[in-house]
Coordinates of C-alpha atoms and ligand atoms in Angstrom, one line a residue:
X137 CA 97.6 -123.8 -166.3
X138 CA 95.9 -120.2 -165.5
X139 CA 96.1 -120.0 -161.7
X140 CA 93.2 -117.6 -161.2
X141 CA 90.1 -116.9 -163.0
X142 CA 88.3 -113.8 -162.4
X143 CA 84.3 -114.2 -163.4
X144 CA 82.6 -111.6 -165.2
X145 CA 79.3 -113.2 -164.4
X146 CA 77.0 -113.7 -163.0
X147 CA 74.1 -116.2 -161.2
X148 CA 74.2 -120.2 -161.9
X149 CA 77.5 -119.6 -165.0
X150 CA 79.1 -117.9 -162.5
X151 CA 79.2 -121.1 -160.0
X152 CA 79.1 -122.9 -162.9
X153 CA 82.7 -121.6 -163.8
X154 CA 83.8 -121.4 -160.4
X155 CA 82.7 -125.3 -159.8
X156 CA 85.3 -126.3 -162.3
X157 CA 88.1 -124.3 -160.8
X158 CA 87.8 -125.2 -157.1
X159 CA 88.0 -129.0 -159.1
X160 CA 90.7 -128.1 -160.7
X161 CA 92.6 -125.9 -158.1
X162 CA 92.6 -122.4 -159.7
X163 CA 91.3 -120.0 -157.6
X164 CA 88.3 -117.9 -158.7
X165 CA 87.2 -114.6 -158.6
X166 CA 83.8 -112.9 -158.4
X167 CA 82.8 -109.3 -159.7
X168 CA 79.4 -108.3 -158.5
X169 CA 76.7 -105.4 -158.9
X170 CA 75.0 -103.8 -155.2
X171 CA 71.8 -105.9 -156.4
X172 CA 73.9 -109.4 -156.1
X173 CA 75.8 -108.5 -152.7
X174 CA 73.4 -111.6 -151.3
X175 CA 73.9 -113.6 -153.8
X176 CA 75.7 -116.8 -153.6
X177 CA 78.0 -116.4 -157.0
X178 CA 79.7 -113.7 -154.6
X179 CA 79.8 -116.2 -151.6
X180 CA 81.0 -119.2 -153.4
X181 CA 84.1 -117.4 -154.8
X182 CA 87.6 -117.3 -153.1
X183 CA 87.4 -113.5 -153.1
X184 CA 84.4 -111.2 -154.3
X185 CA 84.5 -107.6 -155.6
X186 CA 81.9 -104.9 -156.1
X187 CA 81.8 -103.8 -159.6
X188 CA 78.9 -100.9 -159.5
X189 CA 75.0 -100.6 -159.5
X190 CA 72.4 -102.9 -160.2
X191 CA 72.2 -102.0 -164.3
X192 CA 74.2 -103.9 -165.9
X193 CA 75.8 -101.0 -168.0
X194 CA 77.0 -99.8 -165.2
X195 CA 78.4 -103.2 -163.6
X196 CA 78.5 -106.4 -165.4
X197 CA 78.5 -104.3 -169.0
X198 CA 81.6 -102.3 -167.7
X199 CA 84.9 -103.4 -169.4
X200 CA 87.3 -100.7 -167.5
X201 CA 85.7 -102.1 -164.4
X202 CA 86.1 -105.6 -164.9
X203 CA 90.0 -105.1 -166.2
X204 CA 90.5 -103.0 -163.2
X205 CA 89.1 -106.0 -161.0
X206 CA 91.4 -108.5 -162.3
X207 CA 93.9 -106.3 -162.1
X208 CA 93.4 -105.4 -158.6
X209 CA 93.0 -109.1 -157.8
X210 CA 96.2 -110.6 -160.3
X211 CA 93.6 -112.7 -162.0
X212 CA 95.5 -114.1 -164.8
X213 CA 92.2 -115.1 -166.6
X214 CA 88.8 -114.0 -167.7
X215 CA 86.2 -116.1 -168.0
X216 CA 82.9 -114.0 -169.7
X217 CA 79.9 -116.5 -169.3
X218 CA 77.1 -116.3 -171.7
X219 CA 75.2 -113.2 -172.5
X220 CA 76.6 -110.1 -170.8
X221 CA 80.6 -109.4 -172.7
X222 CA 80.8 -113.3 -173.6
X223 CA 81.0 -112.6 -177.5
X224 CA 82.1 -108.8 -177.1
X225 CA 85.4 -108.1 -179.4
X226 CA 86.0 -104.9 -177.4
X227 CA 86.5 -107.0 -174.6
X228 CA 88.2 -109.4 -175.7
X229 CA 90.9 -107.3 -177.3
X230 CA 91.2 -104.8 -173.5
X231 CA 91.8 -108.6 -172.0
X232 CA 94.4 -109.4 -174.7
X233 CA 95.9 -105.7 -174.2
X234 CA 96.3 -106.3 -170.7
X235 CA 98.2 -109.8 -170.4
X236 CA 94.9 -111.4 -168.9
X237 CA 93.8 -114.5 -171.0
X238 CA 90.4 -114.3 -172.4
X239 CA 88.4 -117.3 -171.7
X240 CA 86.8 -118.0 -175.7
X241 CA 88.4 -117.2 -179.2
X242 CA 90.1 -114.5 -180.0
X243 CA 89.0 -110.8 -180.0
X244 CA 89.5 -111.5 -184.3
X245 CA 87.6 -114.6 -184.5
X246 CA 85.2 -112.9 -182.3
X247 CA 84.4 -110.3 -184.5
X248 CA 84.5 -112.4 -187.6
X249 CA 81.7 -114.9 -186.5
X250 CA 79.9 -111.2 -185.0
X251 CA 79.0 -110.1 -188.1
X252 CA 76.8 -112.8 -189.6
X253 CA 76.9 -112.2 -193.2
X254 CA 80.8 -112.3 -192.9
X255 CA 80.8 -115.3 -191.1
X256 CA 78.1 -116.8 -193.5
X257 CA 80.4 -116.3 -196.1
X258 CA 83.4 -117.6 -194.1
X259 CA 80.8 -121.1 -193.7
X260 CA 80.5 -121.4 -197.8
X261 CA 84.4 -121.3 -197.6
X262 CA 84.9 -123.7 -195.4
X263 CA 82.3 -126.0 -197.2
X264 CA 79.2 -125.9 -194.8
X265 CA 76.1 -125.7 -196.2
X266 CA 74.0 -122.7 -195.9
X267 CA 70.3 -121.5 -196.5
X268 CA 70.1 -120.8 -200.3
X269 CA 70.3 -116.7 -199.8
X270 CA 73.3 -113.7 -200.3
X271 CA 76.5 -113.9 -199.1
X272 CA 76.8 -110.0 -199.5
X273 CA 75.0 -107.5 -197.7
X274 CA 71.8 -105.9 -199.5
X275 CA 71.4 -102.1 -199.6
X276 CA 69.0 -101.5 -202.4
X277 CA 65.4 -102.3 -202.9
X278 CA 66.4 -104.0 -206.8
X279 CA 69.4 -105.9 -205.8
X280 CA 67.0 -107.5 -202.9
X281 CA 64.1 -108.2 -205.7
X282 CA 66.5 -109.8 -208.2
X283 CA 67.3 -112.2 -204.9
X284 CA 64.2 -112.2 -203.4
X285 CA 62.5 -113.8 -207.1
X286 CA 66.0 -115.8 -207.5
X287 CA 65.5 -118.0 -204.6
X288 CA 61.5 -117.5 -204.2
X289 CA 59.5 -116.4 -201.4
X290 CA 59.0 -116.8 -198.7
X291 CA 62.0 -114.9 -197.7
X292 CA 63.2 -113.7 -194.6
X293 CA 65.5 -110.7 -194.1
X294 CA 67.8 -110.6 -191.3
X295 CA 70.2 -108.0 -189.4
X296 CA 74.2 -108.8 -190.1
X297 CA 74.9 -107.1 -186.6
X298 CA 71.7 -109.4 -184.9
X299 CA 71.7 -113.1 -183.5
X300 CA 69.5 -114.5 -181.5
X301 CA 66.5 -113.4 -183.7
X302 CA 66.5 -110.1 -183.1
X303 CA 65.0 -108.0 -185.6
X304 CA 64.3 -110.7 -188.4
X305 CA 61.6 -109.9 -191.0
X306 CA 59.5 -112.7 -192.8
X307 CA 58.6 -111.6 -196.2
X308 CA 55.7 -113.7 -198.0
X309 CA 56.1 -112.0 -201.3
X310 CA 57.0 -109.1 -203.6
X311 CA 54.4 -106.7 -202.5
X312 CA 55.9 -106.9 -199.2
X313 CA 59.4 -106.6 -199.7
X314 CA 60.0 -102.9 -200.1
X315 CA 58.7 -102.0 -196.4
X316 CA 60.4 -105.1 -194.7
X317 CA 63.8 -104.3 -196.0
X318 CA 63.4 -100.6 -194.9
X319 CA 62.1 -101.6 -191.6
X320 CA 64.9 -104.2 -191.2
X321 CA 67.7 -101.5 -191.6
X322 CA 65.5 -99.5 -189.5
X323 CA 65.6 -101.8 -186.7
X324 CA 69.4 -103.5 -187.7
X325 CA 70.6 -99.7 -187.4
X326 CA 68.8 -98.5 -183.8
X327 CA 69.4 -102.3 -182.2
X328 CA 73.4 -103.1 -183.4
X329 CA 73.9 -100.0 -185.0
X330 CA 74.9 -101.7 -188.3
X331 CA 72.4 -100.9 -191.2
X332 CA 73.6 -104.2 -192.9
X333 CA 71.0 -107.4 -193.6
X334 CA 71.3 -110.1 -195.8
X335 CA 68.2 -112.4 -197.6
X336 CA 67.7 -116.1 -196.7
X337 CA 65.2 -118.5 -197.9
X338 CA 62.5 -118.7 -195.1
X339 CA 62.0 -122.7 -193.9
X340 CA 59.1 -122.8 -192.2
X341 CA 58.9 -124.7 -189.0
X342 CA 62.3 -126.2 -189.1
X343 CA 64.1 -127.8 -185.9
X344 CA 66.6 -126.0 -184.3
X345 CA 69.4 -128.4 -184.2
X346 CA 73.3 -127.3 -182.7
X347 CA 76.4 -128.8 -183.1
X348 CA 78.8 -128.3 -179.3
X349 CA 82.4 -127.8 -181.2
X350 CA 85.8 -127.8 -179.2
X351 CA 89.2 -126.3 -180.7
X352 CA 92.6 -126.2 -178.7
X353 CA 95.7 -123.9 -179.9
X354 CA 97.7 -127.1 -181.3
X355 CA 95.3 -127.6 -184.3
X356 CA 92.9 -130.2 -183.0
X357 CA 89.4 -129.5 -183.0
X358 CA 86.4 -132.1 -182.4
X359 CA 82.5 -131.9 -182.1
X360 CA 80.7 -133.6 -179.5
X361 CA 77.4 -134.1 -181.1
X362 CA 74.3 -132.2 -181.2
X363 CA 71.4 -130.3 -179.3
X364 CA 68.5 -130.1 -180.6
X365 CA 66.7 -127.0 -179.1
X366 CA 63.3 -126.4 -181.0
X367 CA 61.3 -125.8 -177.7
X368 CA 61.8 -122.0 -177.6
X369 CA 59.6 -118.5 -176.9
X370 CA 59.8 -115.8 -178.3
X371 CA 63.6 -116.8 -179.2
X372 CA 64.0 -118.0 -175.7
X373 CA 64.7 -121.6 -175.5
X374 CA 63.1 -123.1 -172.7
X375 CA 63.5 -126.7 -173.0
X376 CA 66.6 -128.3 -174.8
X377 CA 68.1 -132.5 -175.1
X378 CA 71.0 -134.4 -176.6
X379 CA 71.2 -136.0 -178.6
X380 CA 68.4 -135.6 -180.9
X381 CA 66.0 -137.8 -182.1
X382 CA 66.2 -136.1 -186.4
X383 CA 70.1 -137.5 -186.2
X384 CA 71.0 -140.8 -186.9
X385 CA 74.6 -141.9 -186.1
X386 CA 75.9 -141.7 -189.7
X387 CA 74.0 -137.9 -190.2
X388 CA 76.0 -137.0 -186.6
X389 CA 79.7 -138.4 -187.5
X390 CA 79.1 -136.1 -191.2
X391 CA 77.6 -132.9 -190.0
X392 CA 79.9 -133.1 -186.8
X393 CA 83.0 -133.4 -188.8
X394 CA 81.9 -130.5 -191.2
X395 CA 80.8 -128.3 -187.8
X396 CA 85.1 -129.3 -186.5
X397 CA 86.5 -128.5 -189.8
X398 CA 84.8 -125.1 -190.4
X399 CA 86.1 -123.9 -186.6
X400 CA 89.5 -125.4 -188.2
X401 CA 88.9 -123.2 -190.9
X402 CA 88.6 -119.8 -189.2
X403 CA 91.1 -120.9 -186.3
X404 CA 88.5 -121.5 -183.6
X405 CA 89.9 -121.9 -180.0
X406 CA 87.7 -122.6 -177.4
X407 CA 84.4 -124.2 -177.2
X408 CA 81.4 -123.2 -179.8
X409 CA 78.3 -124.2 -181.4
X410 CA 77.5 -124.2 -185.1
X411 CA 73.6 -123.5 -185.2
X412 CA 71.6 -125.3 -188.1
X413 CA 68.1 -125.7 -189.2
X414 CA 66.8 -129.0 -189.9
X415 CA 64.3 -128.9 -192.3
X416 CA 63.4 -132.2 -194.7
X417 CA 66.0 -133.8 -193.9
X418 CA 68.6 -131.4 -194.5
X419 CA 71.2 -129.2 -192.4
X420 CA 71.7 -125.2 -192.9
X421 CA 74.0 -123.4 -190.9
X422 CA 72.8 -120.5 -189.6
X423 CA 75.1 -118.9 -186.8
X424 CA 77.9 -119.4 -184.7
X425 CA 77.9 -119.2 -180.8
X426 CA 81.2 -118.4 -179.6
X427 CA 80.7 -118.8 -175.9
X428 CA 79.6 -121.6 -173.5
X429 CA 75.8 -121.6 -173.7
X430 CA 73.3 -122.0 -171.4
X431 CA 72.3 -125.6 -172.7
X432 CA 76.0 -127.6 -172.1
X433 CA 75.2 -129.6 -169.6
X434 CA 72.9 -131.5 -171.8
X435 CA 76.5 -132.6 -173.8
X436 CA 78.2 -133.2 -170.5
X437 CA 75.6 -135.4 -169.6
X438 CA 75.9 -138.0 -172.6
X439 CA 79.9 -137.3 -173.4
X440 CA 80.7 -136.9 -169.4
X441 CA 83.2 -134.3 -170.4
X442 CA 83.6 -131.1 -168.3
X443 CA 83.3 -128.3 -171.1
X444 CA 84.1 -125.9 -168.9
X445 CA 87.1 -127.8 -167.9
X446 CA 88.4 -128.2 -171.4
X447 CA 87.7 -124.3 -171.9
X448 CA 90.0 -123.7 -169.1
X449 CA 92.9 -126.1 -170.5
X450 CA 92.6 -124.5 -174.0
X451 CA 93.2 -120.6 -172.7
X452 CA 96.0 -122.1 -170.9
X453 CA 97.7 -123.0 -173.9
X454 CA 97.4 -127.1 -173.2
X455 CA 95.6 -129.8 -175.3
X456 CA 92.0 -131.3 -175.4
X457 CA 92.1 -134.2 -173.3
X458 CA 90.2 -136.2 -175.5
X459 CA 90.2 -137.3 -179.2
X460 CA 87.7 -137.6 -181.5
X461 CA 88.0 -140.8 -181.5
X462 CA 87.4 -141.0 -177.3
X463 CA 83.9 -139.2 -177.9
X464 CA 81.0 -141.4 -177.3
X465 CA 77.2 -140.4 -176.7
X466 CA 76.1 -142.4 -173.9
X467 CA 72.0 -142.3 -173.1
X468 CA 70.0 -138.6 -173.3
X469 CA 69.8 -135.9 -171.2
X470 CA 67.2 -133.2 -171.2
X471 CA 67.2 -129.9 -169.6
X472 CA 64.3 -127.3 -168.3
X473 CA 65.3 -124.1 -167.9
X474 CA 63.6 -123.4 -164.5
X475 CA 62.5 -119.5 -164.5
X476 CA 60.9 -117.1 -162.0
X477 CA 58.1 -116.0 -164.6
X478 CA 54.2 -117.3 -164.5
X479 CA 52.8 -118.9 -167.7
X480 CA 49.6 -118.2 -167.3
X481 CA 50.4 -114.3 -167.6
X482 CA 52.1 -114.4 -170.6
X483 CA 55.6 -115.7 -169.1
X484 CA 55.4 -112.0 -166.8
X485 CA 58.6 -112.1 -164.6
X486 CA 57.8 -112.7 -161.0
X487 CA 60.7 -112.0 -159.2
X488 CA 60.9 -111.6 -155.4
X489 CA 61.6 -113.5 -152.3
X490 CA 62.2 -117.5 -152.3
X491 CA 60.3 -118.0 -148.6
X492 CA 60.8 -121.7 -149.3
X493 CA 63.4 -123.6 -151.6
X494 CA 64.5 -127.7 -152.4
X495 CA 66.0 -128.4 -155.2
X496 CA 65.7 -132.2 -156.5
X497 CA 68.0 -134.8 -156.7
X498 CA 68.5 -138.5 -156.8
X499 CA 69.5 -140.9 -159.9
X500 CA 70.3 -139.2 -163.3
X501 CA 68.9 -135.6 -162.0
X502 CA 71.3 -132.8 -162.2
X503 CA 70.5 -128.9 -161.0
X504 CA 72.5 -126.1 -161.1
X505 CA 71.5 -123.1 -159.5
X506 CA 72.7 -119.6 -158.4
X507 CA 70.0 -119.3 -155.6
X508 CA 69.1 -120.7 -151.9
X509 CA 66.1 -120.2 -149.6
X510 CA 64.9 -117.2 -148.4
X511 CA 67.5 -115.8 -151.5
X512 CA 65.7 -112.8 -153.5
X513 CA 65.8 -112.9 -156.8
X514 CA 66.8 -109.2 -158.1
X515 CA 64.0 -107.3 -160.9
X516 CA 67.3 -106.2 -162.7
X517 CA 68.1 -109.4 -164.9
X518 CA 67.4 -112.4 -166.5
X519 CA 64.9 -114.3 -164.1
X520 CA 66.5 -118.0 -164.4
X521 CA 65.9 -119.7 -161.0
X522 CA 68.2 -123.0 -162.3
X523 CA 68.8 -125.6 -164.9
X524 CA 67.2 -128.7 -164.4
X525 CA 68.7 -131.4 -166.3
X526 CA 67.9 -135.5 -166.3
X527 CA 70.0 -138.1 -167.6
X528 CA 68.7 -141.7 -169.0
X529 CA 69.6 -144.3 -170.7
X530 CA 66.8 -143.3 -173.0
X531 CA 65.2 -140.4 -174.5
X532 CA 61.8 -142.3 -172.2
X533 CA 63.8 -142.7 -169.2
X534 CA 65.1 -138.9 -169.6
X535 CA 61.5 -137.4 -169.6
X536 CA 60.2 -140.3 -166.4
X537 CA 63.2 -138.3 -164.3
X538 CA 62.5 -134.7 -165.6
X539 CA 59.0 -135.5 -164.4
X540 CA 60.0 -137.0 -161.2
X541 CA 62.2 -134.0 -160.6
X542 CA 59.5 -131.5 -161.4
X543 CA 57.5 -132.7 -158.7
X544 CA 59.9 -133.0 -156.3
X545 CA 60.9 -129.4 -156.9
X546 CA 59.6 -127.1 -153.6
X547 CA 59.6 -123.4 -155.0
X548 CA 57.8 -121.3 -152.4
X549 CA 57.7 -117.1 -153.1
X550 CA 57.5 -116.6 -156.9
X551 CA 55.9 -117.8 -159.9
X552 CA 57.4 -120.2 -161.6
X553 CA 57.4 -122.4 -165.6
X554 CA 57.4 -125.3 -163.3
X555 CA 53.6 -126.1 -164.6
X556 CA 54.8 -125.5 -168.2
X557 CA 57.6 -128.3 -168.2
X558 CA 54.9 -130.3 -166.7
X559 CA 52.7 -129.8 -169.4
X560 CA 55.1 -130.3 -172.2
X561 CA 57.0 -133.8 -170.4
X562 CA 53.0 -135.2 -170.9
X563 CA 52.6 -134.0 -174.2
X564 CA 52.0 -136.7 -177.0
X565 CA 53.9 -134.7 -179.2
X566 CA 56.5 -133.8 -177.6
X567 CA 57.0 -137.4 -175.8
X568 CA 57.0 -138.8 -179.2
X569 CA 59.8 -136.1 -180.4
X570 CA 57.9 -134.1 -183.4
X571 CA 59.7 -131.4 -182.0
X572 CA 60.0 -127.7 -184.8
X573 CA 60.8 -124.3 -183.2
X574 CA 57.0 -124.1 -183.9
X575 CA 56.0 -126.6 -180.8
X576 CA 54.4 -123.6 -178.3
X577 CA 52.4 -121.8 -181.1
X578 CA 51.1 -125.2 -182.0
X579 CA 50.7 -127.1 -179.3
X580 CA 47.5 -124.7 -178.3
X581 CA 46.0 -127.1 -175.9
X582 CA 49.5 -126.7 -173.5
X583 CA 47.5 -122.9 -171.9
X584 CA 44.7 -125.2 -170.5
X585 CA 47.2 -128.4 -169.6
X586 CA 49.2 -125.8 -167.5
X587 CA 46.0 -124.2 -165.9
X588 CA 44.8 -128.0 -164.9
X589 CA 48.7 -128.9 -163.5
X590 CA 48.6 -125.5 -161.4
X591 CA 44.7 -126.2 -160.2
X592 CA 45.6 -130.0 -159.3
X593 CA 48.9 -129.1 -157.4
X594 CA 50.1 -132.3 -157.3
X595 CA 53.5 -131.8 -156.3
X596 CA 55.2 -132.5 -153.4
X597 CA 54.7 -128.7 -152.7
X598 CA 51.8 -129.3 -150.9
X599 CA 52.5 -132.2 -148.9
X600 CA 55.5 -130.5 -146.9
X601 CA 54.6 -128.4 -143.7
X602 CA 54.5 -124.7 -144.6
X603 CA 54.5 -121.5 -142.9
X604 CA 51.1 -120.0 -143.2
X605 CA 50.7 -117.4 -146.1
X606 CA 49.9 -113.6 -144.9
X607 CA 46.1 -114.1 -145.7
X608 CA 45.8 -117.1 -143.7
X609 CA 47.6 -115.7 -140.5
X610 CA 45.5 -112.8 -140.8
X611 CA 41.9 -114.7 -141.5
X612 CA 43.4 -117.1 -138.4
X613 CA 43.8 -114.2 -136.1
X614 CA 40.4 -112.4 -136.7
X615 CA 39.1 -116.4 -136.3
X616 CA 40.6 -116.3 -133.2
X617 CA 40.0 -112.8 -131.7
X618 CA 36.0 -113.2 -133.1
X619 CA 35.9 -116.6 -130.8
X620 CA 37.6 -115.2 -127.8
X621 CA 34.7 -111.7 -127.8
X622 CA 32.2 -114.2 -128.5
X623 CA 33.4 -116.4 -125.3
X624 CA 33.5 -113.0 -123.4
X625 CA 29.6 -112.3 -123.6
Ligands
MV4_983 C1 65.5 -118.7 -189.9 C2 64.3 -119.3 -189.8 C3 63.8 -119.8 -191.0 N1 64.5 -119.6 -192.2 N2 66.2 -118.6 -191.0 C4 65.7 -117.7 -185.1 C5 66.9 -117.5 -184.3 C6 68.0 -117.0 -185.2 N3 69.2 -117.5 -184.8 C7 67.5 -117.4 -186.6 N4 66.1 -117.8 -186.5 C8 65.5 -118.3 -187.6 N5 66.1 -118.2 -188.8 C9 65.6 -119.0 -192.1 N6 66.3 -118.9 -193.3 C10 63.6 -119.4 -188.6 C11 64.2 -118.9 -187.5 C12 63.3 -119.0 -186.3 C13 62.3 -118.0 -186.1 C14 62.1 -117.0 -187.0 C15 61.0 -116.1 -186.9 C16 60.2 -116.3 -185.7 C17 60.4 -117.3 -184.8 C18 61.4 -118.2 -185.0 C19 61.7 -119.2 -184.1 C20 62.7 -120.1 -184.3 C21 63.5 -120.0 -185.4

């Protein structure tokens, strides 16, 4: 086993990561910008070292500085996170150069699954199925017309260097084509500096529906089921379960066996997710995500395996600890991802000082945080406050706790989505699972549902004694003073 892991991290992965090591007894190692001195990633780690300024190209983007860490501190692993270096090549291969094990798949495999048109065709291989579209990229205007009218419009062009869903162009027909492809190279060449894109048929309002993969170095990879994810933003998810309710039993066993045989296929190690779109019925893969991703702990919850765990036996060279065989979905767990933005100013960041802060907690609830009160949350990155998560033995019981766990959740400072996961856990739709990556745009009632939450305030907010805000002190004072001149005449 790797006795210490250096973090290049940061926020609630960081802890995250460093959780599993204290259980495991591996000591851990944080890296941290001037902006996250305060923060308690930095505190929670055995030993904690300053990596640069607040932008993250000059601090948690910096590979010489992070080798030179875990040099400096004899780490003798790297774990990357999500976001940030997690699916970097260049970072992976300076970690593999230096002796230090690279927490994911190799800096090859990395690369491979990188370029998405390579690892689409790597997917036809290996026997997935795959939106009907090229498996080479497209340069010219004529080779993307022949396609375009071979597997009929809509179409949607997308970046090879992309992910995510940067950059993707939806093109309703012919007329259109020409500009869209330009402007797609345009975009794939100033964003990833790769020109390449590749044509897919477009499926409109599909589900979003991801497969959590596991693959040791002795051969054995398995699949612990599915997340569905269809309740994103602007290519943000916000809101994400396990398992879903599109997958029957017999549709998870087939699709999960064909998402461990393709990581078998391109010699996988680590954990992964194969990203599909459902759509009538029917799977298409779409991307791999070769990092731990925000939305695990939705899989721990119903498997009650330790992902990050098993990540950390796999660098080390040991088995899975469990078979196929041993995997069993147990209830449904949903997760809100809690952020400091408001949603009734188009999701503006609102970061700044927590002046009062309780997480929730009780049966089936499960929150994990980077922050604590009176903790300021930094401008400089992503504005996640936590990850709330509920467990049930029902998809109904899992939304009664994420309810119960929204109100009991005392945020005092910022704005928060708060209201929004409110508005959703009481909407029809949503409670009945007609989930598609659509929901937001459609659900156009959920604006005035979250105005009406916010004006009602029923939350247990309210009820808690609370330092008077600024305007009251100061209203209370003049109050005060006028009474005391007017008691003076
Ligand atoms: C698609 C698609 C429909 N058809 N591909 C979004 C994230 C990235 N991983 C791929 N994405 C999509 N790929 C085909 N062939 C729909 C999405 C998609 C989407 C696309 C445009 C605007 C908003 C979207 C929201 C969710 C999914």
């Amino acid at each position: 086993m790797v006795k210490k892991i250096l973090i290049a991290n940061r926020g609630e992965i960081a802890i995250r990561v460093m959780r599993a090591c204290r259980e495991m007894g591996i000591a851990s190692v944080a890296v941290y910008s001037e902006a996250d001195r305060e923060a308690l990633f930095a505190k929670y780690a055995d030993e904690a070292y300053c990596i640069g300024p607040p932008p993250a190209t000059a601090s948690y983007l910096n590979i010489q500085k992070l080798i030179e860490a875990a040099k400096e501190s004899r780490a003798d692993a790297i774990h990357p996170g999500y976001g940030f270096l997690a699916e970097n090549p260049a970072f992976a291969l300076a970690c593999e150069k230096e002796g230090i094990r690279f927490i994911g798949p190799s800096s090859e495999v990395l690369e491979l699954m990188g370029e998405k048109v390579r690892a689409r065709r790597k997917m036809i291989q290996a026997g997935v199925p795959v939106v009907p579209g090229t498996d080479e990229c497209v340069a010219e205007f004529r080779q993307a017309r022949d396609i375009a009218k071979e597997i009929g419009y809509p179409v949607i062009i997308k970046p090879s260097g992309g992910g995510g869903g940067i950059g993707l162009t939806i093109v309703a027909n012919e007329g259109e084509l020409a500009n869209a492809l330009k402007s797609t190279q345009a975009i794939a060449t100033t964003t990833f500096g790769l020109c390449e894109v590749y044509i897919e048929k477009y499926l409109s309002n599909p589900r979003h529906i991801e497969f959590q993969i596991l693959g040791d170095s002795k051969g054995n990879t398995i699949h612990l089921g599915e997340r569905e994810c269809s309740i994103q933003r602007r290519h943000q998810k916000l809101i994400e379960e396990s398992p879903s309710v599109a997958v029957n039993p017999a549709m998870r066993a087939k699709m999960g066996e064909t998402a461990a045989k393709a990581a078998r296929f391109v010699g996988y190690e680590g954990a992964g997710t194969m990203e599909f779109l459902f759509s009538d019925g029917r799977f298409y893969f779409l991307e791999v995500n070769a990092r731990i991703q925000v939305e695990h702990p939705v899989t721990e919850m119903v498997t009650g395996i330790d992902i990050v765990k098993e990540q950390i036996r796999i660098a080390s060279g040991l088995p899975l600890s469990i078979s196929q065989e041993e995997v069993e979905i147990n209830g449904w767990s949903i997760e809100c991802r809690i952020n400091a933005e408001d949603p009734l100013d188009d999701f503006a960041p609102s970061p700044g000082k927590l002046k009062d802060y309780r997480s929730p907690g009780g049966t089936g609830v499960r929150v994990d945080s980077g922050v604590y009160t009176h903790y300021s949350i930094p401008p400089f990155y992503d504005p996640m406050i936590s990850k709330l998560v509920s467990w049930g033995k029902d998809r109904n019981e899992a939304i009664e706790r994420m309810r119960r766990a929204l109100y009991e959740y005392v945020i005092v400072g910022v704005k928060t989505n708060i209201p929004f996961h409110l508005a959703v856990m009481e909407n029809p739709r949503y409670v009945a699972g007609e989930l598609e990556t659509g929901f937001i745009d459609k659900e156009t009632g959920l604006l005035d549902d979250i105005k009406r939450i916010v004006e009602q305030g029923d939350s247990l907010v309210e009820k808690l004694p609370q330092p008077l805000s600024e305007k009251k002190k100061i209203a209370a004072i003049a109050a005060v003073a006028a009474i005391t001149q007017m008691q003076r005449r």
